[in-house]
Amino acid sequence: MVWPSFPPRFSIKLSKPELVPPKTPTPKEKKALSDLDDQASLRYHMPGLWFYENKESMVGVDPAAVIKEGLAKALVFYYPLAGRLFQGPNKKLIVDCNGEGALFLKAEANVALRKLGDFIHSPSPYLSKLQYNVPGSEGITGCPLLLIQVTRFTCGGIALGVRFNHTMADGYGIVLFLKALCELAQGGSTPSVLPVWDRDTLSATANPNPTCSHAVYDAPSFRHNFSLFDFEWWANKIFNVEKLASQSLYFFFPTILKPIMVRTSFILGPKEIQALRDQAVAQDYGRCSTFELIAACLWKCRTIALQPNPNATVRLTFPTDMRQKSLAGLKLSAGYYGNAIVMQSATSTAKLLCDSPITYAIQLIREAKNKVNGDYVKSVIDFMVTRGRPRMSVLRNMLVSDISRIGMEKIDFGWGNAIYAGASIAAYGATFLERPKSSDDSTTEKSILVPISLPHIYMQIFKREFKKMTSSSTP
């Protein structure tokens, strides 16, 4: 865990929210999203926070003015982000490129950035201050697709809050947009990587026909799975969580369960990652990626903590970025900023997962990763169209998304790289692998920060299992 229990308090003076349209006129047209973009699992607004220390050479320069100008210029190239979504037949999302603009806010904090310490890490208790939720802006259709807030601290440090409609872009895509914003804010005439729409590439044909199974979208079964301390059985029985999960934002903001949740972060440094690697080696397993090791560890520790019925089917879900794979017939441009990810799941009974060595989970993850090819992607797309654009299941499932390698911290609009950049949340059923705050310690670059949200007693079990698994090199 990376911080004590009580974060320091501070207040901010917030300007009136305003809409920033593109700097120059842009095409007025309707553009359909891809059939990966508009699935139910992506119909929410994704938050993120970037933190920057004061820079002497920028004294007297207003960061809000710099970013606002860069935003207006970037929206000329990324003009669909200045529009509004509407829903067509078969739940199809379409962008009305009307140039209304993105939401922009300026704020002043009455505290120095250094006072916040490691509380800038996900899950940041300051998200609602540094990324104000403008009333009426959180809808999927008819609302701004992008919200940016620039907060200045008394020391000259800066917080950049960015919230985007996930149906419009994935993590790589929003980083691409923000890099363009930075380039244009600092005098560039065009982005170094021009944006590409090209959503038809990831849309279904006239006669969609899924050819693969996609268990990640199957609702979990709770029949005959009762166990006295099974939190998810009780949560579904009392709150009907799977039904609630169909609401926008629920997957990442479970308001009904929020009062009983503990949200914190864990850091896996080189020693902890090596301990996991040593276990795989001791079990005569081959080379493992850092993602496989961490995802297997989290899946196993979380399943043990939640104490499901031993016969229950549990899943680990994770995205694969098609930009990083060579897939037949699905070559994407470097400027493609839409959702270029497909989800796949590793599946096991709870008993086998909990009782087996870590290599069991690693093997299941690897097998799921290897299923992704051109045919699988086309099948996912066709599945979305023929099955009403479903969402992933929340219960009996853990989503692990690695955003540590997309360059979030390298968003430089004149104040250098961010000292920390992350999703800022800990969500029940989902986590992000992030880089911790930069420091003089060279191990930071090789460390991974993991935000976790669990009910209190289950979090205590998770901590115990996590410590046991990452501090020992024995199987």
Coordinates of C-alpha atoms in Angstrom, one line a residue:
M1 CA 0.0 0.0 0.0
V2 CA 1.4 3.4 -0.9
W3 CA -0.1 5.9 1.6
P4 CA -1.5 6.4 5.1
S5 CA -5.2 6.6 5.9
F6 CA -5.9 10.4 5.8
P7 CA -5.1 12.6 2.8
P8 CA -4.5 16.3 3.4
R9 CA -7.5 18.5 2.6
F10 CA -7.5 21.5 0.3
S11 CA -10.0 23.7 -1.6
I12 CA -10.0 24.9 -5.1
K13 CA -11.4 28.0 -6.9
L14 CA -13.1 26.8 -10.0
S15 CA -13.9 28.9 -13.1
K16 CA -17.2 28.7 -14.9
P17 CA -17.1 25.7 -17.3
E18 CA -16.9 26.7 -21.0
L19 CA -17.1 25.0 -24.3
V20 CA -14.0 25.2 -26.5
P21 CA -14.8 24.7 -30.2
P22 CA -12.3 23.9 -32.9
K23 CA -10.1 26.9 -33.7
T24 CA -11.2 27.0 -37.4
P25 CA -14.3 25.6 -39.1
T26 CA -14.5 21.8 -39.4
P27 CA -16.6 19.5 -41.6
K28 CA -20.3 19.2 -40.5
E29 CA -21.1 15.5 -41.0
K30 CA -22.2 12.3 -39.4
K31 CA -19.7 9.6 -38.7
A32 CA -20.5 6.1 -37.4
L33 CA -18.4 4.5 -34.7
S34 CA -16.9 1.1 -35.3
D35 CA -18.6 -2.0 -33.9
L36 CA -15.9 -2.3 -31.3
D37 CA -16.3 1.3 -30.2
D38 CA -20.0 1.2 -29.3
Q39 CA -20.2 -2.0 -27.2
A40 CA -21.9 -1.5 -23.8
S41 CA -18.7 -2.1 -21.9
L42 CA -17.2 1.1 -23.3
R43 CA -20.2 3.4 -22.7
Y44 CA -18.7 5.4 -19.9
H45 CA -16.5 8.4 -19.4
M46 CA -12.9 7.4 -18.5
P47 CA -11.0 9.7 -16.1
G48 CA -7.3 10.4 -15.8
L49 CA -5.0 12.8 -13.9
W50 CA -1.6 14.1 -14.9
F51 CA 0.6 16.0 -12.4
Y52 CA 3.5 18.4 -13.2
E53 CA 6.0 20.1 -11.0
N54 CA 6.7 23.8 -11.3
K55 CA 9.2 24.8 -14.0
E56 CA 11.2 28.0 -13.6
S57 CA 11.4 28.7 -17.3
M58 CA 7.5 28.8 -17.4
V59 CA 7.1 31.4 -14.6
G60 CA 4.5 33.9 -15.7
V61 CA 3.0 31.5 -18.3
D62 CA -0.6 30.5 -17.7
P63 CA -0.9 26.7 -18.2
A64 CA -4.7 26.9 -18.6
A65 CA -4.3 29.4 -21.5
V66 CA -1.6 27.2 -23.1
I67 CA -3.8 24.0 -22.9
K68 CA -7.0 25.8 -24.0
E69 CA -5.3 27.1 -27.1
G70 CA -3.8 23.7 -27.8
L71 CA -7.2 22.1 -27.3
A72 CA -8.9 24.5 -29.8
K73 CA -6.2 23.7 -32.4
A74 CA -6.2 20.0 -31.8
L75 CA -10.0 19.8 -32.3
V76 CA -9.5 21.0 -35.8
F77 CA -7.7 17.7 -36.6
Y78 CA -9.7 15.6 -34.2
Y79 CA -13.0 17.4 -35.0
P80 CA -15.3 14.4 -34.1
L81 CA -14.3 14.9 -30.4
A82 CA -15.9 18.3 -30.6
G83 CA -19.2 16.8 -31.7
R84 CA -22.0 14.8 -29.9
L85 CA -23.1 11.2 -30.1
F86 CA -26.6 10.0 -30.9
Q87 CA -27.9 6.5 -31.2
G88 CA -29.2 5.0 -34.4
P89 CA -30.9 1.7 -35.2
N90 CA -29.6 -1.4 -33.4
K91 CA -28.0 0.7 -30.7
K92 CA -25.5 2.1 -33.3
L93 CA -23.6 5.1 -32.0
I94 CA -23.0 7.9 -34.5
V95 CA -21.1 11.2 -34.1
D96 CA -22.8 14.4 -35.1
C97 CA -19.7 16.4 -36.0
N98 CA -21.3 19.8 -35.1
G99 CA -18.3 21.5 -33.7
E100 CA -20.0 22.3 -30.3
G101 CA -16.7 21.8 -28.6
A102 CA -15.1 20.1 -25.5
L103 CA -15.7 21.2 -21.9
F104 CA -12.9 23.2 -20.3
L105 CA -12.3 24.4 -16.7
K106 CA -9.6 26.4 -15.0
A107 CA -9.0 26.1 -11.3
E108 CA -6.7 27.3 -8.5
A109 CA -5.8 25.2 -5.5
N110 CA -4.8 26.6 -2.1
V111 CA -2.1 24.0 -1.5
A112 CA 1.4 23.2 -2.8
L113 CA 1.5 20.0 -5.0
R114 CA 4.2 18.4 -2.8
K115 CA 1.7 18.4 0.2
L116 CA -0.3 15.8 -1.6
G117 CA 2.5 13.3 -1.5
D118 CA 1.6 9.9 -2.9
F119 CA -2.1 10.7 -2.7
I120 CA -1.8 11.7 -6.4
H121 CA -1.5 8.0 -7.1
S122 CA -4.6 6.0 -8.2
P123 CA -7.1 5.9 -6.6
S124 CA -6.7 9.6 -6.0
P125 CA -9.1 11.0 -3.4
Y126 CA -8.8 14.3 -5.3
L127 CA -10.4 13.2 -8.5
S128 CA -13.7 15.0 -7.9
K129 CA -11.8 18.3 -7.2
L130 CA -9.3 18.0 -10.0
Q131 CA -11.8 16.7 -12.6
Y132 CA -15.1 18.4 -11.7
N133 CA -18.1 16.6 -13.0
V134 CA -20.1 19.3 -14.7
P135 CA -23.8 18.6 -14.1
G136 CA -25.4 17.1 -17.1
S137 CA -22.1 16.3 -18.8
E138 CA -21.8 12.6 -18.0
G139 CA -24.3 11.1 -20.5
I140 CA -23.2 9.0 -23.4
T141 CA -25.4 10.7 -26.0
G142 CA -26.0 14.4 -26.5
C143 CA -23.1 15.4 -24.1
P144 CA -19.5 16.7 -24.5
L145 CA -17.2 13.9 -25.5
L146 CA -14.2 15.4 -23.7
L147 CA -13.7 17.4 -20.5
I148 CA -10.4 19.0 -19.5
Q149 CA -9.6 20.8 -16.3
V150 CA -6.3 22.6 -15.5
T151 CA -5.6 23.2 -11.8
R152 CA -2.7 25.4 -10.6
F153 CA -1.2 24.8 -7.2
T154 CA 0.4 27.5 -5.0
C155 CA 3.9 26.3 -5.8
G156 CA 3.3 26.5 -9.6
G157 CA 2.7 22.8 -10.0
I158 CA -0.1 21.7 -12.2
A159 CA -2.8 19.0 -12.3
L160 CA -4.3 18.2 -15.7
G161 CA -7.6 16.3 -15.5
V162 CA -8.9 14.6 -18.6
R163 CA -12.2 12.8 -19.0
F164 CA -13.2 11.2 -22.3
N165 CA -16.0 9.2 -23.6
H166 CA -14.5 5.7 -24.0
T167 CA -16.5 4.9 -27.1
M168 CA -14.6 7.5 -29.0
A169 CA -11.0 6.4 -28.1
D170 CA -9.0 3.9 -26.2
G171 CA -6.0 4.7 -24.0
Y172 CA -3.6 4.8 -26.9
G173 CA -6.0 7.1 -28.8
I174 CA -6.4 9.7 -26.1
V175 CA -2.6 9.8 -25.5
L176 CA -2.3 10.4 -29.3
F177 CA -4.8 13.3 -29.0
L178 CA -3.1 14.8 -26.0
K179 CA 0.3 14.6 -27.7
A180 CA -1.1 16.5 -30.7
L181 CA -2.6 19.1 -28.3
C182 CA 0.9 19.6 -26.7
E183 CA 2.6 19.9 -30.1
L184 CA 0.1 22.5 -31.3
A185 CA 0.1 24.4 -28.0
Q186 CA 3.9 24.8 -28.4
G187 CA 3.7 26.3 -31.9
G188 CA 3.3 23.3 -34.2
S189 CA 1.2 23.7 -37.3
T190 CA 0.1 20.1 -37.6
P191 CA 0.4 17.0 -35.3
S192 CA 3.4 14.8 -36.0
V193 CA 1.0 11.9 -36.3
L194 CA -2.1 12.8 -38.2
P195 CA -5.4 11.3 -36.8
V196 CA -7.1 8.7 -38.9
W197 CA -10.9 7.9 -38.5
D198 CA -11.2 4.7 -40.6
R199 CA -13.8 3.1 -38.3
D200 CA -15.1 0.9 -41.1
T201 CA -12.1 -1.3 -40.8
L202 CA -13.4 -2.5 -37.4
S203 CA -17.1 -2.7 -38.4
A204 CA -19.2 -5.8 -39.4
T205 CA -19.9 -6.9 -42.9
A206 CA -23.4 -6.9 -44.4
N207 CA -23.9 -10.5 -43.2
P208 CA -22.3 -10.8 -39.7
N209 CA -21.5 -14.3 -38.5
P210 CA -19.6 -14.9 -35.3
T211 CA -17.3 -17.9 -35.6
C212 CA -15.8 -18.0 -32.1
S213 CA -17.1 -18.2 -28.6
H214 CA -16.8 -15.0 -26.5
A215 CA -17.4 -16.1 -22.9
V216 CA -16.3 -12.8 -21.5
Y217 CA -19.8 -11.5 -22.4
D218 CA -21.7 -14.3 -20.8
A219 CA -23.4 -13.5 -17.5
P220 CA -22.2 -15.6 -14.6
S221 CA -24.3 -18.3 -13.1
F222 CA -25.1 -18.3 -9.4
R223 CA -27.2 -21.4 -9.3
H224 CA -26.0 -23.9 -6.8
N225 CA -23.0 -21.7 -6.1
F226 CA -24.0 -20.6 -2.6
S227 CA -21.1 -20.2 -0.1
L228 CA -21.5 -18.4 3.3
F229 CA -18.7 -15.9 2.8
D230 CA -19.1 -15.6 -1.0
F231 CA -19.4 -11.8 -1.3
E232 CA -20.4 -11.8 -5.0
W233 CA -23.2 -14.3 -4.4
W234 CA -24.7 -12.0 -1.7
A235 CA -24.1 -8.9 -3.7
N236 CA -26.0 -10.3 -6.6
K237 CA -28.7 -11.6 -4.4
I238 CA -29.3 -8.4 -2.5
F239 CA -28.4 -5.7 -5.1
N240 CA -28.8 -7.6 -8.4
V241 CA -25.4 -6.3 -9.4
E242 CA -25.3 -7.7 -12.9
K243 CA -28.5 -5.7 -13.8
L244 CA -27.1 -2.6 -12.2
A245 CA -23.9 -3.0 -14.2
S246 CA -25.8 -2.3 -17.4
Q247 CA -26.1 1.4 -16.3
S248 CA -23.5 3.8 -17.8
L249 CA -20.5 4.3 -15.5
Y250 CA -21.5 1.5 -13.1
F251 CA -18.6 -0.7 -13.9
F252 CA -16.2 1.9 -12.7
F253 CA -18.3 3.8 -10.2
P254 CA -20.4 1.2 -8.2
T255 CA -22.3 3.7 -6.2
I256 CA -24.5 1.2 -4.3
L257 CA -21.4 -0.8 -3.1
K258 CA -19.2 2.3 -2.6
P259 CA -19.8 2.8 1.1
I260 CA -18.5 -0.7 2.0
M261 CA -15.5 -0.6 -0.4
V262 CA -11.8 0.0 0.6
R263 CA -9.9 1.5 -2.3
T264 CA -6.1 1.5 -2.2
S265 CA -3.0 0.7 -4.3
F266 CA -0.2 -1.8 -4.3
I267 CA 3.2 -1.4 -5.8
L268 CA 5.1 -4.3 -7.4
G269 CA 8.8 -3.3 -7.6
P270 CA 11.6 -5.3 -9.1
K271 CA 11.9 -7.5 -6.0
E272 CA 8.2 -8.4 -6.0
I273 CA 8.1 -9.1 -9.7
Q274 CA 11.3 -11.2 -9.4
A275 CA 9.6 -13.2 -6.6
L276 CA 6.8 -14.1 -8.9
R277 CA 9.2 -14.9 -11.7
D278 CA 11.2 -17.2 -9.4
Q279 CA 8.1 -19.1 -8.6
A280 CA 7.5 -19.8 -12.3
V281 CA 11.1 -20.8 -12.7
A282 CA 10.9 -23.2 -9.7
Q283 CA 7.9 -24.8 -11.3
D284 CA 9.9 -25.4 -14.5
Y285 CA 7.9 -22.9 -16.5
G286 CA 9.3 -21.0 -19.4
R287 CA 9.8 -17.3 -19.9
C288 CA 6.9 -15.1 -18.6
S289 CA 6.1 -11.5 -19.4
T290 CA 5.6 -9.1 -16.6
F291 CA 2.0 -8.7 -17.4
E292 CA 1.4 -12.5 -17.2
L293 CA 3.1 -12.6 -13.8
I294 CA 1.2 -9.7 -12.3
A295 CA -2.2 -10.6 -13.8
A296 CA -1.9 -14.2 -12.6
C297 CA -1.0 -13.0 -9.1
L298 CA -3.9 -10.5 -8.9
W299 CA -6.4 -13.0 -10.2
K300 CA -5.4 -15.6 -7.8
C301 CA -5.1 -13.3 -4.7
R302 CA -8.5 -11.7 -5.5
T303 CA -10.3 -15.0 -6.0
I304 CA -8.9 -16.3 -2.7
A305 CA -10.0 -13.1 -1.0
L306 CA -13.6 -13.2 -2.3
Q307 CA -14.1 -16.8 -1.2
P308 CA -16.5 -18.0 -4.0
N309 CA -18.0 -21.4 -4.1
P310 CA -15.1 -23.8 -5.1
N311 CA -17.1 -24.9 -8.1
A312 CA -17.8 -21.4 -9.3
T313 CA -16.4 -20.4 -12.7
V314 CA -14.1 -17.3 -12.4
R315 CA -12.6 -15.2 -15.1
L316 CA -9.7 -12.9 -15.8
T317 CA -10.4 -10.5 -18.6
F318 CA -7.8 -8.3 -20.4
P319 CA -7.6 -6.3 -23.6
T320 CA -5.3 -6.9 -26.5
D321 CA -4.3 -3.9 -28.6
M322 CA -4.5 -4.8 -32.3
R323 CA -1.9 -2.1 -33.0
Q324 CA 0.7 -4.3 -31.4
K325 CA -0.2 -7.4 -33.4
S326 CA 0.1 -8.4 -37.0
L327 CA -3.4 -9.5 -37.9
A328 CA -4.4 -10.6 -41.4
G329 CA -6.6 -8.1 -43.0
L330 CA -6.7 -5.7 -40.0
K331 CA -3.8 -3.3 -40.5
L332 CA -4.4 -0.1 -38.6
S333 CA -2.7 3.2 -39.2
A334 CA -0.5 4.8 -36.5
G335 CA -3.0 7.6 -36.4
Y336 CA -6.0 5.4 -35.6
Y337 CA -7.4 6.7 -32.3
G338 CA -10.5 4.6 -32.0
N339 CA -10.9 1.6 -29.8
A340 CA -8.5 -1.0 -31.3
I341 CA -8.8 -3.5 -28.4
V342 CA -10.5 -6.8 -28.1
M343 CA -11.2 -8.5 -24.8
Q344 CA -10.5 -12.1 -24.0
S345 CA -10.8 -14.2 -20.9
A346 CA -8.9 -16.8 -19.0
T347 CA -11.4 -19.1 -17.2
S348 CA -11.1 -21.6 -14.3
T349 CA -13.0 -23.0 -11.4
A350 CA -12.3 -21.1 -8.2
K351 CA -10.9 -24.2 -6.5
L352 CA -8.4 -25.0 -9.3
L353 CA -7.2 -21.4 -9.5
C354 CA -6.8 -21.1 -5.7
D355 CA -5.1 -24.4 -5.1
S356 CA -2.8 -24.5 -8.1
P357 CA 0.6 -22.8 -8.4
I358 CA 0.8 -19.4 -10.2
T359 CA 1.9 -21.1 -13.4
Y360 CA -1.6 -22.6 -13.8
A361 CA -3.0 -19.1 -14.0
I362 CA -0.2 -17.9 -16.3
Q363 CA -0.8 -20.8 -18.7
L364 CA -4.6 -19.9 -18.9
I365 CA -3.7 -16.3 -19.6
R366 CA -1.3 -17.2 -22.3
E367 CA -3.7 -19.5 -24.0
A368 CA -6.3 -16.7 -24.0
K369 CA -3.8 -14.3 -25.5
N370 CA -2.9 -16.7 -28.3
K371 CA -6.5 -16.9 -29.4
V372 CA -6.4 -13.4 -30.8
N373 CA -6.0 -13.4 -34.6
G374 CA -7.7 -11.8 -37.5
D375 CA -10.6 -14.3 -37.5
Y376 CA -11.1 -13.8 -33.7
V377 CA -11.3 -10.0 -34.1
K378 CA -13.8 -10.3 -37.0
S379 CA -15.9 -12.7 -34.8
V380 CA -15.9 -10.2 -31.9
I381 CA -17.2 -7.5 -34.3
D382 CA -19.9 -9.7 -35.7
F383 CA -20.8 -10.9 -32.2
M384 CA -21.4 -7.2 -31.1
V385 CA -23.8 -6.6 -34.0
T386 CA -25.8 -9.8 -33.7
R387 CA -26.0 -9.8 -29.9
G388 CA -27.1 -6.2 -29.3
R389 CA -23.6 -4.8 -28.4
P390 CA -23.4 -6.5 -25.0
R391 CA -21.2 -5.7 -22.0
M392 CA -18.8 -7.8 -20.1
S393 CA -19.9 -9.5 -16.9
V394 CA -18.9 -7.8 -13.7
L395 CA -19.2 -10.6 -11.1
R396 CA -16.9 -13.6 -11.2
N397 CA -14.6 -11.5 -13.4
M398 CA -11.6 -9.3 -13.0
L399 CA -10.5 -6.9 -15.7
V400 CA -6.8 -6.1 -15.8
S401 CA -5.7 -3.4 -18.3
D402 CA -2.1 -2.5 -18.7
I403 CA -1.7 1.2 -19.4
S404 CA 1.8 1.4 -18.1
R405 CA 3.3 1.3 -21.6
I406 CA 1.3 3.8 -23.6
G407 CA 3.3 6.8 -22.6
M408 CA 0.8 8.7 -20.4
E409 CA 3.6 10.4 -18.5
K410 CA 5.1 11.8 -21.7
I411 CA 2.4 14.4 -22.2
D412 CA 4.5 17.6 -22.3
F413 CA 2.8 20.9 -23.0
G414 CA 5.8 22.9 -21.8
W415 CA 6.2 21.8 -18.2
G416 CA 8.1 18.6 -19.0
N417 CA 6.9 15.0 -18.5
A418 CA 4.3 14.4 -15.8
I419 CA 5.7 13.2 -12.4
Y420 CA 2.7 10.9 -12.4
A421 CA -0.2 10.0 -14.7
G422 CA -2.9 7.5 -14.1
A423 CA -6.5 6.5 -14.4
S424 CA -7.1 7.9 -10.8
I425 CA -9.6 5.3 -9.8
A426 CA -9.9 1.9 -8.1
A427 CA -12.9 0.1 -9.4
Y428 CA -14.6 -3.1 -8.2
G429 CA -14.0 -5.7 -10.8
A430 CA -11.3 -3.8 -12.7
T431 CA -7.8 -2.6 -12.3
F432 CA -5.1 -0.8 -14.3
L433 CA -1.4 -1.4 -14.3
E434 CA 0.2 2.0 -14.0
R435 CA 3.6 3.6 -13.4
P436 CA 4.1 5.0 -9.9
K437 CA 5.2 8.6 -9.3
S438 CA 8.6 9.3 -10.7
S439 CA 11.5 9.8 -8.2
D440 CA 15.2 9.7 -8.0
D441 CA 14.9 5.9 -7.2
S442 CA 15.8 4.1 -10.4
T443 CA 13.5 1.2 -9.5
T444 CA 10.5 3.4 -10.1
E445 CA 10.8 2.9 -13.9
K446 CA 10.6 -0.9 -13.3
S447 CA 7.7 -0.8 -10.9
I448 CA 4.0 -1.2 -11.4
L449 CA 1.2 0.4 -9.4
V450 CA -2.1 -1.5 -9.1
P451 CA -5.2 0.1 -7.7
I452 CA -7.6 -2.3 -6.0
S453 CA -11.2 -2.0 -4.7
L454 CA -12.7 -4.6 -2.3
P455 CA -14.9 -4.7 0.7
H456 CA -12.9 -4.2 3.9
I457 CA -12.7 -7.8 5.3
Y458 CA -11.9 -9.2 1.8
M459 CA -9.3 -6.5 1.3
Q460 CA -7.5 -7.8 4.4
I461 CA -7.4 -11.3 2.9
F462 CA -6.2 -9.9 -0.4
K463 CA -3.3 -8.0 1.3
R464 CA -2.2 -11.2 3.2
E465 CA -2.2 -13.3 0.0
F466 CA -0.5 -10.6 -2.0
K467 CA 2.3 -10.1 0.5
K468 CA 2.7 -13.9 0.7
M469 CA 2.9 -14.3 -3.0
T470 CA 5.2 -11.4 -3.8
S471 CA 7.6 -11.8 -0.9
S472 CA 8.4 -15.5 -1.4
S473 CA 10.3 -17.2 -4.2
T474 CA 8.9 -20.6 -3.3
P475 CA 6.0 -22.2 -5.3

